[in-house]
Amino acid sequence: MATNGSEKCGWSASQLRKYSFQTKPISRMSHKDPEADRLIANGQPVLLTDTKLVSTALHWDLEYLVGNLGDGQFSVYESKDQKFMYFDEKKAKEMKSFEHPTRRIEMKFKDFVEKIKNHKPGDKKIYLQQTLNDDVGKRIVIDFLGFNWTWVTEQQKKNGWGQLTSNLLLIGQEGNVTPVHYDEQENFFAQVQGYKRILLFPPDHFEMLYPYPVHHPHDRQSQVDFDNPDLEKFPRFKEVEPIEAVVGPGEVLYIPMYWWHHVESLQNGGQTTSINFWYKSAPTGKIEYPLKPQQKVAMMRNIEKMITEALNNHEEVGPFMKAMVLGRYS
Ligand SMILES: O=C(O)CCC(=O)C(=O)O
Ligand SMILES: [Fe+2]
C-alpha cells in the first residue's frame, strides 16, 4: 500500500477498513488502451481513468445540488451502524420475522444536506440512493446531457448490452459501507466526489460468499459479515481472492454483471458522490460448453426460484434439495 502513490492521489491506506483476506489490485488504464475494450468485452473488471463519463458532474458539491436538484423526494437510508445492506421491500413484507437493517426515509434534498451538516458522532449514518429522474432542475439536465454518452453508448453497442435501465445517484457519508453483493445488470460505476474503495470477487465465488436464499429479502447479498466472519458456518470464506481499487473523482469502474462487490466510502474522507450506469445484459447467445460461472449462477437462481414456487413453503426448500442430492450426488 505504501508504494501505490496514494499520498499523491488524495487518500491514505489508514483510511481503509481492515479485513481478514488479502487483495490484488484491479487493472487501471486509459479507456483508449485496447486492453480496456478487451476486458469489458470479456466481462472482466477494469478501472478507467479518463473516460470523462461524468466530467460535467465533477462540480456537484452539496451546495450546487441543493440549488439545482429540484424539489422532489429523495430516498435516504438510515443505519444504526455504518453498513447499508440492501433488502427487497416486497420480499421483506412477506417475511414476518425479517429485521430491517436500514430504514428508508423520503425527504427533500435540502433536508438530507441539513442532516449531513448537523451530523454528530453517535448519530445514525445516512446514505442517499436515488435514481436520477426528470424532476431535476435545468442545470442538472444540462450537466447530464454533457455526460460522455458517445463513449458509453458505444460500449453498450459493442458489447450487445440492452437498454440503460437507470442512473443511481449515491451520496454517502465517510465510512459508509455497502456490504458485498452482486447485481443482475452490467454497471459502469462513475466516481464524482470523494473516494470509495471497491472490493470485487468473481462470479465463481458463489460457494465462498454464501448468498442468502433467493426468496429472502437479502437475495444477492452475502451472509458473511466481513467484520466478523463466522468460519464455522461459512468455512470456504477463507478461500476468497478479491481484487480491489480505490476510485476517485473522474474515474469509472466497470463492474461486470454477477461480480460480487463491496463498497466503502473511505474513513475520514468526507462525503462521497457516485453515479452508476446500469445496463441490461446482452441476450444469451448460442450456449457454449463449458458454461461460464455466471451462467451457472443464473441457472441456480432459476432452479431455486422454480423449486421455491412449486413447494409454496420456504421451509421445505432446503430439505427438498438435500433429499435430491445427499448420498446421490454428494
Ligand atoms: O456505491 C455503493 O455504495 C454501492 C454501489 C453499488 O452496489 C452498485 O452501483 O451496484
Ligand atoms: Fe451493486
GROMACS .gro file of C-alpha atoms and ligand atoms in nm:
model
  341
    1MET     CA    1   0.000   0.000   0.000
    2ALA     CA    2   0.281   0.242   0.077
    3THR     CA    3   0.408   0.213  -0.278
    4ASN     CA    4   0.085   0.289  -0.461
    5GLY     CA    5   0.149   0.662  -0.463
    6SER     CA    6  -0.169   0.717  -0.262
    7GLU     CA    7  -0.011   1.021  -0.094
    8LYS     CA    8  -0.041   1.195  -0.428
    9CYS     CA    9  -0.393   1.079  -0.504
   10GLY     CA   10  -0.584   1.215  -0.208
   11TRP     CA   11  -0.613   0.923   0.034
   12SER     CA   12  -0.401   0.700   0.251
   13ALA     CA   13  -0.402   0.332   0.349
   14SER     CA   14  -0.503   0.422   0.707
   15GLN     CA   15  -0.848   0.518   0.572
   16LEU     CA   16  -0.920   0.163   0.456
   17ARG     CA   17  -1.106  -0.085   0.676
   18LYS     CA   18  -0.914  -0.394   0.782
   19TYR     CA   19  -1.030  -0.740   0.678
   20SER     CA   20  -0.912  -1.098   0.716
   21PHE     CA   21  -0.823  -1.150   0.349
   22GLN     CA   22  -0.554  -1.021   0.114
   23THR     CA   23  -0.632  -0.848  -0.212
   24LYS     CA   24  -0.473  -0.779  -0.551
   25PRO     CA   25  -0.518  -0.458  -0.749
   26ILE     CA   26  -0.778  -0.410  -1.024
   27SER     CA   27  -0.626  -0.319  -1.365
   28ARG     CA   28  -0.623   0.057  -1.410
   29MET     CA   29  -0.581   0.214  -1.755
   30SER     CA   30  -0.688   0.468  -2.013
   31HIS     CA   31  -1.017   0.398  -2.192
   32LYS     CA   32  -0.812   0.436  -2.511
   33ASP     CA   33  -0.598   0.135  -2.425
   34PRO     CA   34  -0.715  -0.154  -2.649
   35GLU     CA   35  -0.679  -0.380  -2.342
   36ALA     CA   36  -0.968  -0.189  -2.178
   37ASP     CA   37  -1.209  -0.280  -2.458
   38ARG     CA   38  -1.087  -0.638  -2.448
   39LEU     CA   39  -1.151  -0.664  -2.072
   40ILE     CA   40  -1.500  -0.517  -2.098
   41ALA     CA   41  -1.584  -0.745  -2.391
   42ASN     CA   42  -1.471  -1.045  -2.182
   43GLY     CA   43  -1.677  -0.940  -1.879
   44GLN     CA   44  -1.366  -0.858  -1.673
   45PRO     CA   45  -1.349  -0.558  -1.439
   46VAL     CA   46  -1.132  -0.261  -1.531
   47LEU     CA   47  -1.078   0.082  -1.380
   48LEU     CA   48  -1.077   0.356  -1.643
   49THR     CA   49  -0.900   0.675  -1.554
   50ASP     CA   50  -1.001   0.914  -1.832
   51THR     CA   51  -1.342   0.838  -1.986
   52LYS     CA   52  -1.483   1.183  -1.899
   53LEU     CA   53  -1.808   0.990  -1.850
   54VAL     CA   54  -1.931   1.231  -1.581
   55SER     CA   55  -1.684   1.519  -1.617
   56THR     CA   56  -1.979   1.763  -1.624
   57ALA     CA   57  -2.085   1.640  -1.278
   58LEU     CA   58  -1.748   1.678  -1.104
   59HIS     CA   59  -1.860   2.013  -0.960
   60TRP     CA   60  -2.170   1.857  -0.799
   61ASP     CA   61  -2.098   1.953  -0.440
   62LEU     CA   62  -2.383   1.963  -0.188
   63GLU     CA   63  -2.438   2.335  -0.227
   64TYR     CA   64  -2.476   2.313  -0.605
   65LEU     CA   65  -2.704   2.010  -0.573
   66VAL     CA   66  -2.928   2.185  -0.316
   67GLY     CA   67  -2.970   2.471  -0.559
   68ASN     CA   68  -3.031   2.260  -0.866
   69LEU     CA   69  -3.160   1.910  -0.790
   70GLY     CA   70  -3.518   2.032  -0.761
   71ASP     CA   71  -3.792   1.999  -0.508
   72GLY     CA   72  -3.865   1.628  -0.542
   73GLN     CA   73  -3.842   1.350  -0.285
   74PHE     CA   74  -3.519   1.151  -0.243
   75SER     CA   75  -3.469   0.806  -0.093
   76VAL     CA   76  -3.236   0.827   0.205
   77TYR     CA   77  -3.139   0.520   0.405
   78GLU     CA   78  -3.057   0.540   0.773
   79SER     CA   79  -2.843   0.280   0.950
   80LYS     CA   80  -2.762   0.222   1.317
   81ASP     CA   81  -2.407   0.120   1.221
   82GLN     CA   82  -2.205   0.207   0.911
   83LYS     CA   83  -2.347  -0.078   0.700
   84PHE     CA   84  -2.619  -0.034   0.441
   85MET     CA   85  -2.720  -0.383   0.333
   86TYR     CA   86  -2.974  -0.376   0.052
   87PHE     CA   87  -3.308  -0.553   0.102
   88ASP     CA   88  -3.601  -0.615  -0.129
   89GLU     CA   89  -3.901  -0.437   0.021
   90LYS     CA   90  -4.155  -0.673  -0.140
   91LYS     CA   91  -3.981  -0.985  -0.008
   92ALA     CA   92  -3.941  -0.816   0.332
   93LYS     CA   93  -4.321  -0.767   0.359
   94GLU     CA   94  -4.371  -1.139   0.303
   95MET     CA   95  -4.124  -1.237   0.576
   96LYS     CA   96  -4.273  -1.154   0.916
   97SER     CA   97  -3.950  -1.225   1.106
   98PHE     CA   98  -3.731  -1.002   0.887
   99GLU     CA   99  -3.536  -0.736   1.073
  100HIS     CA  100  -3.479  -0.428   0.860
  101PRO     CA  101  -3.109  -0.336   0.869
  102THR     CA  102  -3.181   0.017   0.749
  103ARG     CA  103  -3.482   0.247   0.728
  104ARG     CA  104  -3.577   0.426   0.407
  105ILE     CA  105  -3.690   0.785   0.453
  106GLU     CA  106  -3.822   1.000   0.171
  107MET     CA  107  -3.709   1.360   0.204
  108LYS     CA  108  -3.629   1.679   0.016
  109PHE     CA  109  -3.267   1.713  -0.088
  110LYS     CA  110  -3.217   2.020   0.130
  111ASP     CA  111  -3.328   1.820   0.436
  112PHE     CA  112  -3.076   1.549   0.353
  113VAL     CA  113  -2.800   1.811   0.338
  114GLU     CA  114  -2.916   1.959   0.670
  115LYS     CA  115  -2.892   1.612   0.823
  116ILE     CA  116  -2.537   1.567   0.690
  117LYS     CA  117  -2.429   1.911   0.808
  118ASN     CA  118  -2.571   1.862   1.160
  119HIS     CA  119  -2.441   1.505   1.193
  120LYS     CA  120  -2.278   1.433   1.531
  121PRO     CA  121  -2.067   1.131   1.628
  122GLY     CA  122  -2.306   0.861   1.751
  123ASP     CA  123  -2.592   0.974   1.524
  124LYS     CA  124  -2.734   0.723   1.278
  125LYS     CA  125  -2.547   0.723   0.946
  126ILE     CA  126  -2.732   0.817   0.628
  127TYR     CA  127  -2.691   0.732   0.260
  128LEU     CA  128  -2.886   0.890  -0.026
  129GLN     CA  129  -2.957   0.646  -0.308
  130GLN     CA  130  -3.190   0.792  -0.567
  131THR     CA  131  -3.242   0.718  -0.935
  132LEU     CA  132  -3.192   1.033  -1.141
  133ASN     CA  133  -3.523   1.134  -1.298
  134ASP     CA  134  -3.663   1.430  -1.488
  135ASP     CA  135  -3.778   1.622  -1.175
  136VAL     CA  136  -3.427   1.768  -1.153
  137GLY     CA  137  -3.352   2.134  -1.232
  138LYS     CA  138  -3.238   2.274  -1.566
  139ARG     CA  139  -2.868   2.292  -1.484
  140ILE     CA  140  -2.857   1.930  -1.375
  141VAL     CA  141  -3.026   1.835  -1.703
  142ILE     CA  142  -2.756   2.027  -1.892
  143ASP     CA  143  -2.479   1.856  -1.691
  144PHE     CA  144  -2.646   1.518  -1.752
  145LEU     CA  145  -2.668   1.580  -2.127
  146GLY     CA  146  -2.294   1.661  -2.116
  147PHE     CA  147  -2.204   1.312  -1.990
  148ASN     CA  148  -1.987   1.117  -2.233
  149TRP     CA  149  -2.283   0.939  -2.392
  150THR     CA  150  -2.075   0.882  -2.707
  151TRP     CA  151  -1.829   0.657  -2.526
  152VAL     CA  152  -2.077   0.479  -2.300
  153THR     CA  153  -2.329   0.414  -2.577
  154GLU     CA  154  -2.052   0.281  -2.797
  155GLN     CA  155  -1.963   0.035  -2.519
  156GLN     CA  156  -2.329  -0.064  -2.488
  157LYS     CA  157  -2.347  -0.130  -2.865
  158LYS     CA  158  -2.009  -0.306  -2.898
  159ASN     CA  159  -2.096  -0.545  -2.616
  160GLY     CA  160  -2.453  -0.607  -2.724
  161TRP     CA  161  -2.595  -0.484  -2.392
  162GLY     CA  162  -2.963  -0.400  -2.357
  163GLN     CA  163  -3.102  -0.064  -2.255
  164LEU     CA  164  -2.971   0.170  -1.988
  165THR     CA  165  -3.216   0.099  -1.705
  166SER     CA  166  -3.112   0.371  -1.461
  167ASN     CA  167  -2.854   0.606  -1.322
  168LEU     CA  168  -2.842   0.581  -0.945
  169LEU     CA  169  -2.709   0.886  -0.760
  170LEU     CA  170  -2.533   0.781  -0.439
  171ILE     CA  171  -2.431   1.036  -0.176
  172GLY     CA  172  -2.280   0.876   0.129
  173GLN     CA  173  -2.112   0.980   0.450
  174GLU     CA  174  -1.750   0.893   0.512
  175GLY     CA  175  -1.711   0.538   0.640
  176ASN     CA  176  -2.040   0.412   0.491
  177VAL     CA  177  -2.026   0.052   0.369
  178THR     CA  178  -2.236  -0.128   0.110
  179PRO     CA  179  -2.178  -0.495   0.205
  180VAL     CA  180  -2.081  -0.747  -0.057
  181HIS     CA  181  -2.348  -0.843  -0.314
  182TYR     CA  182  -2.392  -0.897  -0.685
  183ASP     CA  183  -2.632  -0.732  -0.929
  184GLU     CA  184  -2.806  -0.873  -1.235
  185GLN     CA  185  -2.702  -0.585  -1.458
  186GLU     CA  186  -2.385  -0.450  -1.618
  187ASN     CA  187  -2.254  -0.144  -1.437
  188PHE     CA  188  -2.029   0.149  -1.521
  189PHE     CA  189  -1.971   0.296  -1.177
  190ALA     CA  190  -1.859   0.659  -1.200
  191GLN     CA  191  -1.700   0.837  -0.905
  192VAL     CA  192  -1.786   1.207  -0.879
  193GLN     CA  193  -1.656   1.335  -0.543
  194GLY     CA  194  -1.458   1.173  -0.264
  195TYR     CA  195  -1.300   0.828  -0.265
  196LYS     CA  196  -1.451   0.481  -0.248
  197ARG     CA  197  -1.274   0.153  -0.202
  198ILE     CA  198  -1.430  -0.127  -0.403
  199LEU     CA  199  -1.356  -0.496  -0.348
  200LEU     CA  200  -1.455  -0.731  -0.631
  201PHE     CA  201  -1.494  -1.109  -0.628
  202PRO     CA  202  -1.558  -1.313  -0.945
  203PRO     CA  203  -1.892  -1.495  -1.003
  204ASP     CA  204  -1.728  -1.832  -0.919
  205HIS     CA  205  -1.707  -1.709  -0.557
  206PHE     CA  206  -2.074  -1.808  -0.508
  207GLU     CA  207  -1.960  -2.100  -0.293
  208MET     CA  208  -1.724  -1.885  -0.086
  209LEU     CA  209  -1.967  -1.598  -0.022
  210TYR     CA  210  -2.283  -1.790   0.071
  211PRO     CA  211  -2.563  -1.571  -0.070
  212TYR     CA  212  -2.899  -1.565   0.111
  213PRO     CA  213  -3.177  -1.779  -0.045
  214VAL     CA  214  -3.345  -1.618  -0.347
  215HIS     CA  215  -3.678  -1.575  -0.166
  216HIS     CA  216  -3.503  -1.385   0.119
  217PRO     CA  217  -3.516  -1.003   0.127
  218HIS     CA  218  -3.134  -1.012   0.120
  219ASP     CA  219  -3.128  -1.215  -0.204
  220ARG     CA  220  -2.797  -1.149  -0.392
  221GLN     CA  221  -2.625  -1.036  -0.069
  222SER     CA  222  -2.361  -1.245   0.108
  223GLN     CA  223  -2.446  -1.382   0.451
  224VAL     CA  224  -2.083  -1.338   0.557
  225ASP     CA  225  -2.011  -1.039   0.778
  226PHE     CA  226  -1.667  -0.917   0.667
  227ASP     CA  227  -1.607  -0.759   1.009
  228ASN     CA  228  -1.674  -1.081   1.192
  229PRO     CA  229  -1.683  -1.380   0.955
  230ASP     CA  230  -1.840  -1.694   1.105
  231LEU     CA  231  -1.595  -1.951   0.969
  232GLU     CA  232  -1.783  -2.243   1.124
  233LYS     CA  233  -2.094  -2.161   0.928
  234PHE     CA  234  -1.910  -2.030   0.621
  235PRO     CA  235  -1.576  -2.220   0.612
  236ARG     CA  236  -1.497  -2.155   0.246
  237PHE     CA  237  -1.491  -1.780   0.308
  238LYS     CA  238  -1.123  -1.841   0.392
  239GLU     CA  239  -1.062  -1.909   0.022
  240VAL     CA  240  -1.179  -1.573  -0.118
  241GLU     CA  241  -0.945  -1.395  -0.358
  242PRO     CA  242  -1.069  -1.040  -0.406
  243ILE     CA  243  -0.929  -0.765  -0.621
  244GLU     CA  244  -0.960  -0.405  -0.515
  245ALA     CA  245  -0.924  -0.043  -0.616
  246VAL     CA  246  -0.985   0.299  -0.471
  247VAL     CA  247  -1.184   0.508  -0.716
  248GLY     CA  248  -1.159   0.885  -0.713
  249PRO     CA  249  -1.326   1.176  -0.893
  250GLY     CA  250  -1.347   1.122  -1.269
  251GLU     CA  251  -1.267   0.750  -1.255
  252VAL     CA  252  -1.502   0.478  -1.378
  253LEU     CA  253  -1.506   0.116  -1.267
  254TYR     CA  254  -1.664  -0.147  -1.488
  255ILE     CA  255  -1.846  -0.388  -1.253
  256PRO     CA  256  -1.950  -0.682  -1.469
  257MET     CA  257  -2.286  -0.849  -1.405
  258TYR     CA  258  -2.274  -1.120  -1.132
  259TRP     CA  259  -1.940  -0.991  -0.998
  260TRP     CA  260  -1.960  -0.953  -0.622
  261HIS     CA  261  -1.878  -0.604  -0.494
  262HIS     CA  262  -1.824  -0.442  -0.155
  263VAL     CA  263  -1.807  -0.063  -0.150
  264GLU     CA  264  -1.677   0.159   0.130
  265SER     CA  265  -1.655   0.537   0.144
  266LEU     CA  266  -1.310   0.598   0.290
  267GLN     CA  267  -1.298   0.673   0.660
  268ASN     CA  268  -1.231   1.039   0.747
  269GLY     CA  269  -1.252   1.129   0.379
  270GLY     CA  270  -1.566   1.341   0.380
  271GLN     CA  271  -1.882   1.254   0.191
  272THR     CA  272  -1.875   1.071  -0.140
  273THR     CA  273  -2.082   1.111  -0.455
  274SER     CA  274  -2.114   0.849  -0.729
  275ILE     CA  275  -2.337   0.788  -1.029
  276ASN     CA  276  -2.381   0.442  -1.173
  277PHE     CA  277  -2.493   0.337  -1.519
  278TRP     CA  278  -2.690   0.011  -1.508
  279TYR     CA  279  -2.745  -0.172  -1.834
  280LYS     CA  280  -2.946  -0.483  -1.913
  281SER     CA  281  -2.720  -0.770  -2.009
  282ALA     CA  282  -2.661  -0.889  -2.363
  283PRO     CA  283  -2.914  -1.153  -2.467
  284THR     CA  284  -2.791  -1.510  -2.412
  285GLY     CA  285  -2.636  -1.611  -2.740
  286LYS     CA  286  -2.553  -1.960  -2.853
  287ILE     CA  287  -2.477  -2.174  -2.547
  288GLU     CA  288  -2.117  -2.297  -2.545
  289TYR     CA  289  -1.963  -2.550  -2.309
  290PRO     CA  290  -1.817  -2.544  -2.057
  291LEU     CA  291  -2.067  -2.295  -1.915
  292LYS     CA  292  -1.925  -1.982  -1.754
  293PRO     CA  293  -1.959  -1.945  -1.373
  294GLN     CA  294  -2.206  -1.656  -1.422
  295GLN     CA  295  -2.425  -1.874  -1.644
  296LYS     CA  296  -2.430  -2.136  -1.370
  297VAL     CA  297  -2.529  -1.872  -1.113
  298ALA     CA  298  -2.816  -1.765  -1.339
  299MET     CA  299  -2.920  -2.132  -1.373
  300MET     CA  300  -2.906  -2.190  -0.998
  301ARG     CA  301  -3.123  -1.885  -0.940
  302ASN     CA  302  -3.384  -2.005  -1.187
  303ILE     CA  303  -3.394  -2.358  -1.048
  304GLU     CA  304  -3.409  -2.228  -0.689
  305LYS     CA  305  -3.697  -1.997  -0.783
  306MET     CA  306  -3.886  -2.282  -0.951
  307ILE     CA  307  -3.848  -2.512  -0.652
  308THR     CA  308  -3.944  -2.235  -0.408
  309GLU     CA  309  -4.256  -2.154  -0.608
  310ALA     CA  310  -4.359  -2.517  -0.662
  311LEU     CA  311  -4.323  -2.607  -0.293
  312ASN     CA  312  -4.505  -2.292  -0.184
  313ASN     CA  313  -4.328  -2.308   0.155
  314HIS     CA  314  -3.980  -2.166   0.213
  315GLU     CA  315  -3.912  -2.414   0.490
  316GLU     CA  316  -3.937  -2.710   0.256
  317VAL     CA  317  -3.677  -2.585   0.007
  318GLY     CA  318  -3.363  -2.687   0.198
  319PRO     CA  319  -3.483  -3.039   0.293
  320PHE     CA  320  -3.611  -3.092  -0.063
  321MET     CA  321  -3.277  -3.002  -0.222
  322LYS     CA  322  -3.090  -3.211   0.035
  323ALA     CA  323  -3.310  -3.513  -0.042
  324MET     CA  324  -3.228  -3.466  -0.408
  325VAL     CA  325  -2.851  -3.450  -0.360
  326LEU     CA  326  -2.729  -3.611  -0.037
  327GLY     CA  327  -2.588  -3.958  -0.084
  328ARG     CA  328  -2.680  -3.943  -0.452
  329TYR     CA  329  -2.471  -3.661  -0.599
  330SER     CA  330  -2.261  -3.593  -0.290
  331LIG     O1  331  -2.162   0.277  -0.403
  331LIG     C1  332  -2.219   0.197  -0.328
  331LIG     O2  333  -2.224   0.211  -0.206
  331LIG     C2  334  -2.288   0.076  -0.386
  331LIG     C3  335  -2.296   0.078  -0.535
  331LIG     C4  336  -2.344  -0.050  -0.595
  331LIG     O3  337  -2.359  -0.151  -0.531
  331LIG     C5  338  -2.374  -0.052  -0.740
  331LIG     O4  339  -2.359   0.050  -0.808
  331LIG     O5  340  -2.415  -0.159  -0.789
  332FE      FE  341  -2.434  -0.313  -0.651
   0.00000   0.00000   0.00000
